[in-house]
PDB file of C-alpha atoms in Angstrom:
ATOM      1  CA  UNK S  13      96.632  37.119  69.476  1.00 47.00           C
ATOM      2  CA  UNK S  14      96.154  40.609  69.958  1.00 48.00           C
ATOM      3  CA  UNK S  15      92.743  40.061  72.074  1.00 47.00           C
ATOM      4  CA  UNK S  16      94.378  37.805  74.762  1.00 46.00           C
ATOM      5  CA  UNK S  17      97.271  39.993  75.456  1.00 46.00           C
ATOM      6  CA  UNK S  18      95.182  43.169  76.629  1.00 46.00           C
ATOM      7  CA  UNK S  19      92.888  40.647  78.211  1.00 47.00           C
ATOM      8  CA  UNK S  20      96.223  40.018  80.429  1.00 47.00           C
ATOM      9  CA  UNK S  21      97.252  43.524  80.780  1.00 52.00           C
ATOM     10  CA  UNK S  22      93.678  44.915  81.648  1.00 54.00           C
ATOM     11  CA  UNK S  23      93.464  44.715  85.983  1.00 52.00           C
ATOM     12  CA  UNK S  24      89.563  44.925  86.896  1.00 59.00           C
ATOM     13  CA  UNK S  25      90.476  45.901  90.238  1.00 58.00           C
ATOM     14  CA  UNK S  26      93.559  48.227  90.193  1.00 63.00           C
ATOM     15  CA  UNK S  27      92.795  50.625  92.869  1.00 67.00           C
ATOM     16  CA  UNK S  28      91.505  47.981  95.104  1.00 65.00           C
ATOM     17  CA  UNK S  29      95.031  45.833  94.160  1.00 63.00           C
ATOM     18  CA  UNK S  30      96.769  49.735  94.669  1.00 71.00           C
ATOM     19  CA  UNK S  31      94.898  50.054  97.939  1.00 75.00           C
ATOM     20  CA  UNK S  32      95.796  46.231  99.501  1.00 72.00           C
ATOM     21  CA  UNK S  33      99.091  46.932  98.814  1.00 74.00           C
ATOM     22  CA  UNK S  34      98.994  50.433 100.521  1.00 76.00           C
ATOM     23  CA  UNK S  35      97.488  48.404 103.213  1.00 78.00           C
ATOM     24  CA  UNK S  36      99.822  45.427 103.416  1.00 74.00           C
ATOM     25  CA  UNK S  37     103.040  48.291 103.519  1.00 73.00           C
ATOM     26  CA  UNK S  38     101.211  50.212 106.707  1.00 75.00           C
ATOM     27  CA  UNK S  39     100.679  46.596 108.416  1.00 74.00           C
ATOM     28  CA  UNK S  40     104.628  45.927 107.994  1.00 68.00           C
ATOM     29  CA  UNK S  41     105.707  49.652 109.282  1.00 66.00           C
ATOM     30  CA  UNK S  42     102.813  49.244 112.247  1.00 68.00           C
ATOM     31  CA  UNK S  43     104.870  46.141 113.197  1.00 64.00           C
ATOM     32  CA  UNK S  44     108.120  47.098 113.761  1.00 53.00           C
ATOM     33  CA  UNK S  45     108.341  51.289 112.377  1.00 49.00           C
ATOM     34  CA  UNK S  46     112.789  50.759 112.843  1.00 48.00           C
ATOM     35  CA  UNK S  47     112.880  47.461 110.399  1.00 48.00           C
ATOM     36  CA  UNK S  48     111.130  50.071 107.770  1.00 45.00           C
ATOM     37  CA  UNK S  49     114.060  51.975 105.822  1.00 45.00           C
ATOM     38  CA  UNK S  50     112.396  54.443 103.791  1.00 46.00           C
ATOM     39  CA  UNK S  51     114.068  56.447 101.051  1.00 47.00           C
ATOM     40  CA  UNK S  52     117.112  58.526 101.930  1.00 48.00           C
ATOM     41  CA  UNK S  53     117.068  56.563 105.665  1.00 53.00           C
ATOM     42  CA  UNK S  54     120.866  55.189 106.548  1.00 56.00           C
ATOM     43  CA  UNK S  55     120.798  51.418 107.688  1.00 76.00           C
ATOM     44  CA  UNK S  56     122.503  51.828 110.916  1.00 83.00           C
ATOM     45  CA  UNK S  57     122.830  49.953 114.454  1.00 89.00           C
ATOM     46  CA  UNK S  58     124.288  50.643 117.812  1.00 89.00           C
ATOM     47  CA  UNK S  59     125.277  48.544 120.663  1.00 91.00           C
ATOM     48  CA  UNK S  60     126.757  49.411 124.341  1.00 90.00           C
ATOM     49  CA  UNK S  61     129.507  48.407 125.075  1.00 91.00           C
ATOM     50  CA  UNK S  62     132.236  48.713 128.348  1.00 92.00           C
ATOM     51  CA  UNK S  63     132.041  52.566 128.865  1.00 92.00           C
ATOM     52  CA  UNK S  64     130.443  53.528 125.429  1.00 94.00           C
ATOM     53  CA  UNK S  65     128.107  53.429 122.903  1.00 93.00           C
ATOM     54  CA  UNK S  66     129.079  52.211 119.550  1.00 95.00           C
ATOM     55  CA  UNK S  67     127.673  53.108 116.095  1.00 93.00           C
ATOM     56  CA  UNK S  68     127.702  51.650 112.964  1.00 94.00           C
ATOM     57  CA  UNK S  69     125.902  53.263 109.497  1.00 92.00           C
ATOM     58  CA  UNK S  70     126.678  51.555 105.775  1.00 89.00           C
ATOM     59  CA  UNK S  71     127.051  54.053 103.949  1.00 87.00           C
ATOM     60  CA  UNK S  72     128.740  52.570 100.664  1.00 85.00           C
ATOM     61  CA  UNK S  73     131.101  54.629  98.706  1.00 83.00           C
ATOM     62  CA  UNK S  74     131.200  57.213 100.804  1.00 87.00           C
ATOM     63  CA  UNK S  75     134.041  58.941 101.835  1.00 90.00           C
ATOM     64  CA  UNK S  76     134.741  60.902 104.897  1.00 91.00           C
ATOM     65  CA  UNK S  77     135.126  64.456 102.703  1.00 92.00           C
ATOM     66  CA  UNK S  78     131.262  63.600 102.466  1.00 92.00           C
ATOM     67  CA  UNK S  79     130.379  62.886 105.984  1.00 94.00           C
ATOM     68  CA  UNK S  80     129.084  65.853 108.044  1.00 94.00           C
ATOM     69  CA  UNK S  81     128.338  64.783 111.683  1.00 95.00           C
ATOM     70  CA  UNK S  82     127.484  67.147 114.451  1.00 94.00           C
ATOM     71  CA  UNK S  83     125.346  67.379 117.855  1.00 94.00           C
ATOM     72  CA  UNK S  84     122.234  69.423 118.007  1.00 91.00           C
ATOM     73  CA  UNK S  85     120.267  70.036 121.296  1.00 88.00           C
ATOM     74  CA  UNK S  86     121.125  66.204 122.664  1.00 87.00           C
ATOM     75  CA  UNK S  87     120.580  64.807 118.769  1.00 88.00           C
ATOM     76  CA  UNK S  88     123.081  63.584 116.651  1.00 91.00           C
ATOM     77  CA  UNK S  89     122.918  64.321 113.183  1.00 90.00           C
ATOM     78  CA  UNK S  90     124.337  62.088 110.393  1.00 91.00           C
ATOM     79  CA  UNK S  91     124.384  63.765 106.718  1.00 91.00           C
ATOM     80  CA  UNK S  92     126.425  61.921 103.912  1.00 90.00           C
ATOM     81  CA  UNK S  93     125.993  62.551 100.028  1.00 87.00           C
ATOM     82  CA  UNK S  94     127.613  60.665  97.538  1.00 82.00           C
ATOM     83  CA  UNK S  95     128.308  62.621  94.538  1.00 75.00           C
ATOM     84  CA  UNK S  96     129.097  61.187  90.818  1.00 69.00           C
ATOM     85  CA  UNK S  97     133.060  61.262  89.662  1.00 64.00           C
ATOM     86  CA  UNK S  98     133.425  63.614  86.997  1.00 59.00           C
ATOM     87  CA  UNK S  99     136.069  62.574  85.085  1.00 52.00           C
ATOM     88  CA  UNK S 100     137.541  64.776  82.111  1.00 48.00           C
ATOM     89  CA  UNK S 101     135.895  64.730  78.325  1.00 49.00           C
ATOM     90  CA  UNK S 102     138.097  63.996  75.678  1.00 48.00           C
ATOM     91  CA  UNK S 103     141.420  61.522  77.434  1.00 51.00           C
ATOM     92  CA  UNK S 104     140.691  58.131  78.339  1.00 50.00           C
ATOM     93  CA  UNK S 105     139.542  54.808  76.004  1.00 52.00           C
ATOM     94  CA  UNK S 106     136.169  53.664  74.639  1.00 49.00           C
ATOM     95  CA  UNK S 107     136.285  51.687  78.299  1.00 50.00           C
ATOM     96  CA  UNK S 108     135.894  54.596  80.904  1.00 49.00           C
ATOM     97  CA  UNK S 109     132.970  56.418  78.833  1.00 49.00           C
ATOM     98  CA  UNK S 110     131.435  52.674  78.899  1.00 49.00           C
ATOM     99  CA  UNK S 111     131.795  52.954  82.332  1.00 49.00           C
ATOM    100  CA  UNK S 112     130.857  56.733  82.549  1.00 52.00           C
ATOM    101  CA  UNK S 113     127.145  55.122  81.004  1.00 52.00           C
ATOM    102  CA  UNK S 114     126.714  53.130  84.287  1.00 52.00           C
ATOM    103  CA  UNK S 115     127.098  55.430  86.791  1.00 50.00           C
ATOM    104  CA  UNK S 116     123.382  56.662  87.311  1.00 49.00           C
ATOM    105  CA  UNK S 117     123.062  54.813  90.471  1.00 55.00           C
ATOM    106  CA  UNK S 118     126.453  56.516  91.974  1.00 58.00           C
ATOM    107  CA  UNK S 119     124.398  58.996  93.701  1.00 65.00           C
ATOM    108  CA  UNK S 120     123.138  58.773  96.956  1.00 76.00           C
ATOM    109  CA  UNK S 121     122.056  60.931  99.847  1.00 82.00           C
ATOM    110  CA  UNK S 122     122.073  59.437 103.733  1.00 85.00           C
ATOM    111  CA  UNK S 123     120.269  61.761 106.915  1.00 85.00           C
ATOM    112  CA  UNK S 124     119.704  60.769 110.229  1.00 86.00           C
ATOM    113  CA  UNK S 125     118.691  62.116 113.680  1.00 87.00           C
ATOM    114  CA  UNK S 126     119.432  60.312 116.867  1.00 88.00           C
ATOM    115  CA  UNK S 127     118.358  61.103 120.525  1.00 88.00           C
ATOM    116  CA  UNK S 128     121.508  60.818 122.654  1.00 87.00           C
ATOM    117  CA  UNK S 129     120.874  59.566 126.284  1.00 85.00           C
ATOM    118  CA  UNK S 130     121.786  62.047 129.151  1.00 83.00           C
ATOM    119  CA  UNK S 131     124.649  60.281 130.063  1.00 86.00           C
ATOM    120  CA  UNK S 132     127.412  61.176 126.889  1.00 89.00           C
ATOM    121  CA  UNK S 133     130.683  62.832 126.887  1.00 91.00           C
ATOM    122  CA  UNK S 134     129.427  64.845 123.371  1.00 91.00           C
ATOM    123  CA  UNK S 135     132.910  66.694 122.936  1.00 92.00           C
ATOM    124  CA  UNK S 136     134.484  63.133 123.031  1.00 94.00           C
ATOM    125  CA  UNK S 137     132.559  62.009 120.582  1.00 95.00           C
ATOM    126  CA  UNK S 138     134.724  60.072 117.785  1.00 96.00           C
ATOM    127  CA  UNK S 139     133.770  59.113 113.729  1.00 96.00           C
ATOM    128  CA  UNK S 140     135.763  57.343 111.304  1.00 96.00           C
ATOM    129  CA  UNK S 141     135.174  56.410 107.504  1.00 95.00           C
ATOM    130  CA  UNK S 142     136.639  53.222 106.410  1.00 94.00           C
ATOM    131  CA  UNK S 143     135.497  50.964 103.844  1.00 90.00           C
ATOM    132  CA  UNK S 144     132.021  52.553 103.373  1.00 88.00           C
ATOM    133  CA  UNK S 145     131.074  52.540 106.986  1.00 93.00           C
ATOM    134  CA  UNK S 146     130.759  55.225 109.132  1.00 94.00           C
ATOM    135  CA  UNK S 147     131.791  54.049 112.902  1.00 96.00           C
ATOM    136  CA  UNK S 148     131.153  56.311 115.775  1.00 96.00           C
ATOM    137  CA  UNK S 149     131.997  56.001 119.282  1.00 96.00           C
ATOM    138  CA  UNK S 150     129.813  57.938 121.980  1.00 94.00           C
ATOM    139  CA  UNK S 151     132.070  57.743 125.453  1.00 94.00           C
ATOM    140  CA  UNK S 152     129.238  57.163 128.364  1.00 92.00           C
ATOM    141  CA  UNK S 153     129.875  59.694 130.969  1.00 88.00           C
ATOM    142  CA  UNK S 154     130.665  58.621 134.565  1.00 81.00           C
ATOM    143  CA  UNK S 155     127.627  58.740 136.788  1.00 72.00           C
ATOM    144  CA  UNK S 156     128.888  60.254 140.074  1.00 68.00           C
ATOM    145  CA  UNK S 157     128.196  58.101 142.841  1.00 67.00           C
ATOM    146  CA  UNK S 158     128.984  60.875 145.683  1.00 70.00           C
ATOM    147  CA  UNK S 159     126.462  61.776 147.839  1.00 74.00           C
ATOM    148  CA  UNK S 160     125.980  65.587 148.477  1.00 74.00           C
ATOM    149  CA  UNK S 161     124.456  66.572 151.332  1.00 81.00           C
ATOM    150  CA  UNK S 162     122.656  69.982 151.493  1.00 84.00           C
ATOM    151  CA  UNK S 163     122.632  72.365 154.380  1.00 84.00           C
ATOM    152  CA  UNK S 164     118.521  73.527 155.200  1.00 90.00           C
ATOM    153  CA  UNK S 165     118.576  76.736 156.437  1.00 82.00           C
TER     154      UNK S 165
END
């Protein structure tokens, strides 16, 4: 009995099997680099609409006391961290410390960087938290369609 199960667990091949898989995950991110979400990476999507662009990141259970969003040299920057509750020792039932025990995955950190086009009103710039999604909408700014002429001298 003992014999067959490490002739199961023994891999003849494992860095060739580690390398084809190394392989397999470049051929996927080569394809299309945006569907890859690495770790820490926000899901997020944006479409144009009427006068504006509109964003959309999932971000859940986060809550806008841990959204910081600014503008940096035509970039916007999305940082979110989701920090465990920390709820008081010593009140509460058998029940809350059971659910205390599940809470390792409660954590989470979200970062992103965006190029903005040229054509954004960036102090109009609106965000809003609600139900673990982080909306933003970027107003387009008007494109002047005046003609200037320019005296030559």
């Amino acid at each position: 009995l003992a014999a067959s199960l490490t002739i199961g667990l023994w891999d003849r091949f494992p860095i060739a099997r580690t390398v084809q898989q190394m392989m397999v995950t470049m051929e996927r991110m080569m394809a299309d680099p945006f569907a890859y979400s690495g770790r820490g990476r926000t899901p997020w999507e944006i479409k144009e609409v009427e006068g504006a662009y509109n964003m959309r990141f999932d971000m859940p259970g986060i809550t806008k006391q841990n959204v910081k969003l600014w503008v940096e040299e035509k970039m916007l920057v999305v940082k979110a961290e989701k920090v465990p509750n920390k709820t008081s020792g010593g009140e509460g039932n058998g029940e809350e410390e059971e659910e205390e025990e599940w809470s390792a995955n409660s954590y989470g950190r979200y970062s992103s960087r965006i190029a903005l086009p040229e054509n954004v009103q960036f102090k109009k710039i609106k965000a809003e938290v609600k139900d673990g999604v982080l909306y933003i909408n970027i107003p387009e700014a008007s494109i002047s369609g005046r003609i200037l002429d320019i005296n030559v001298e």
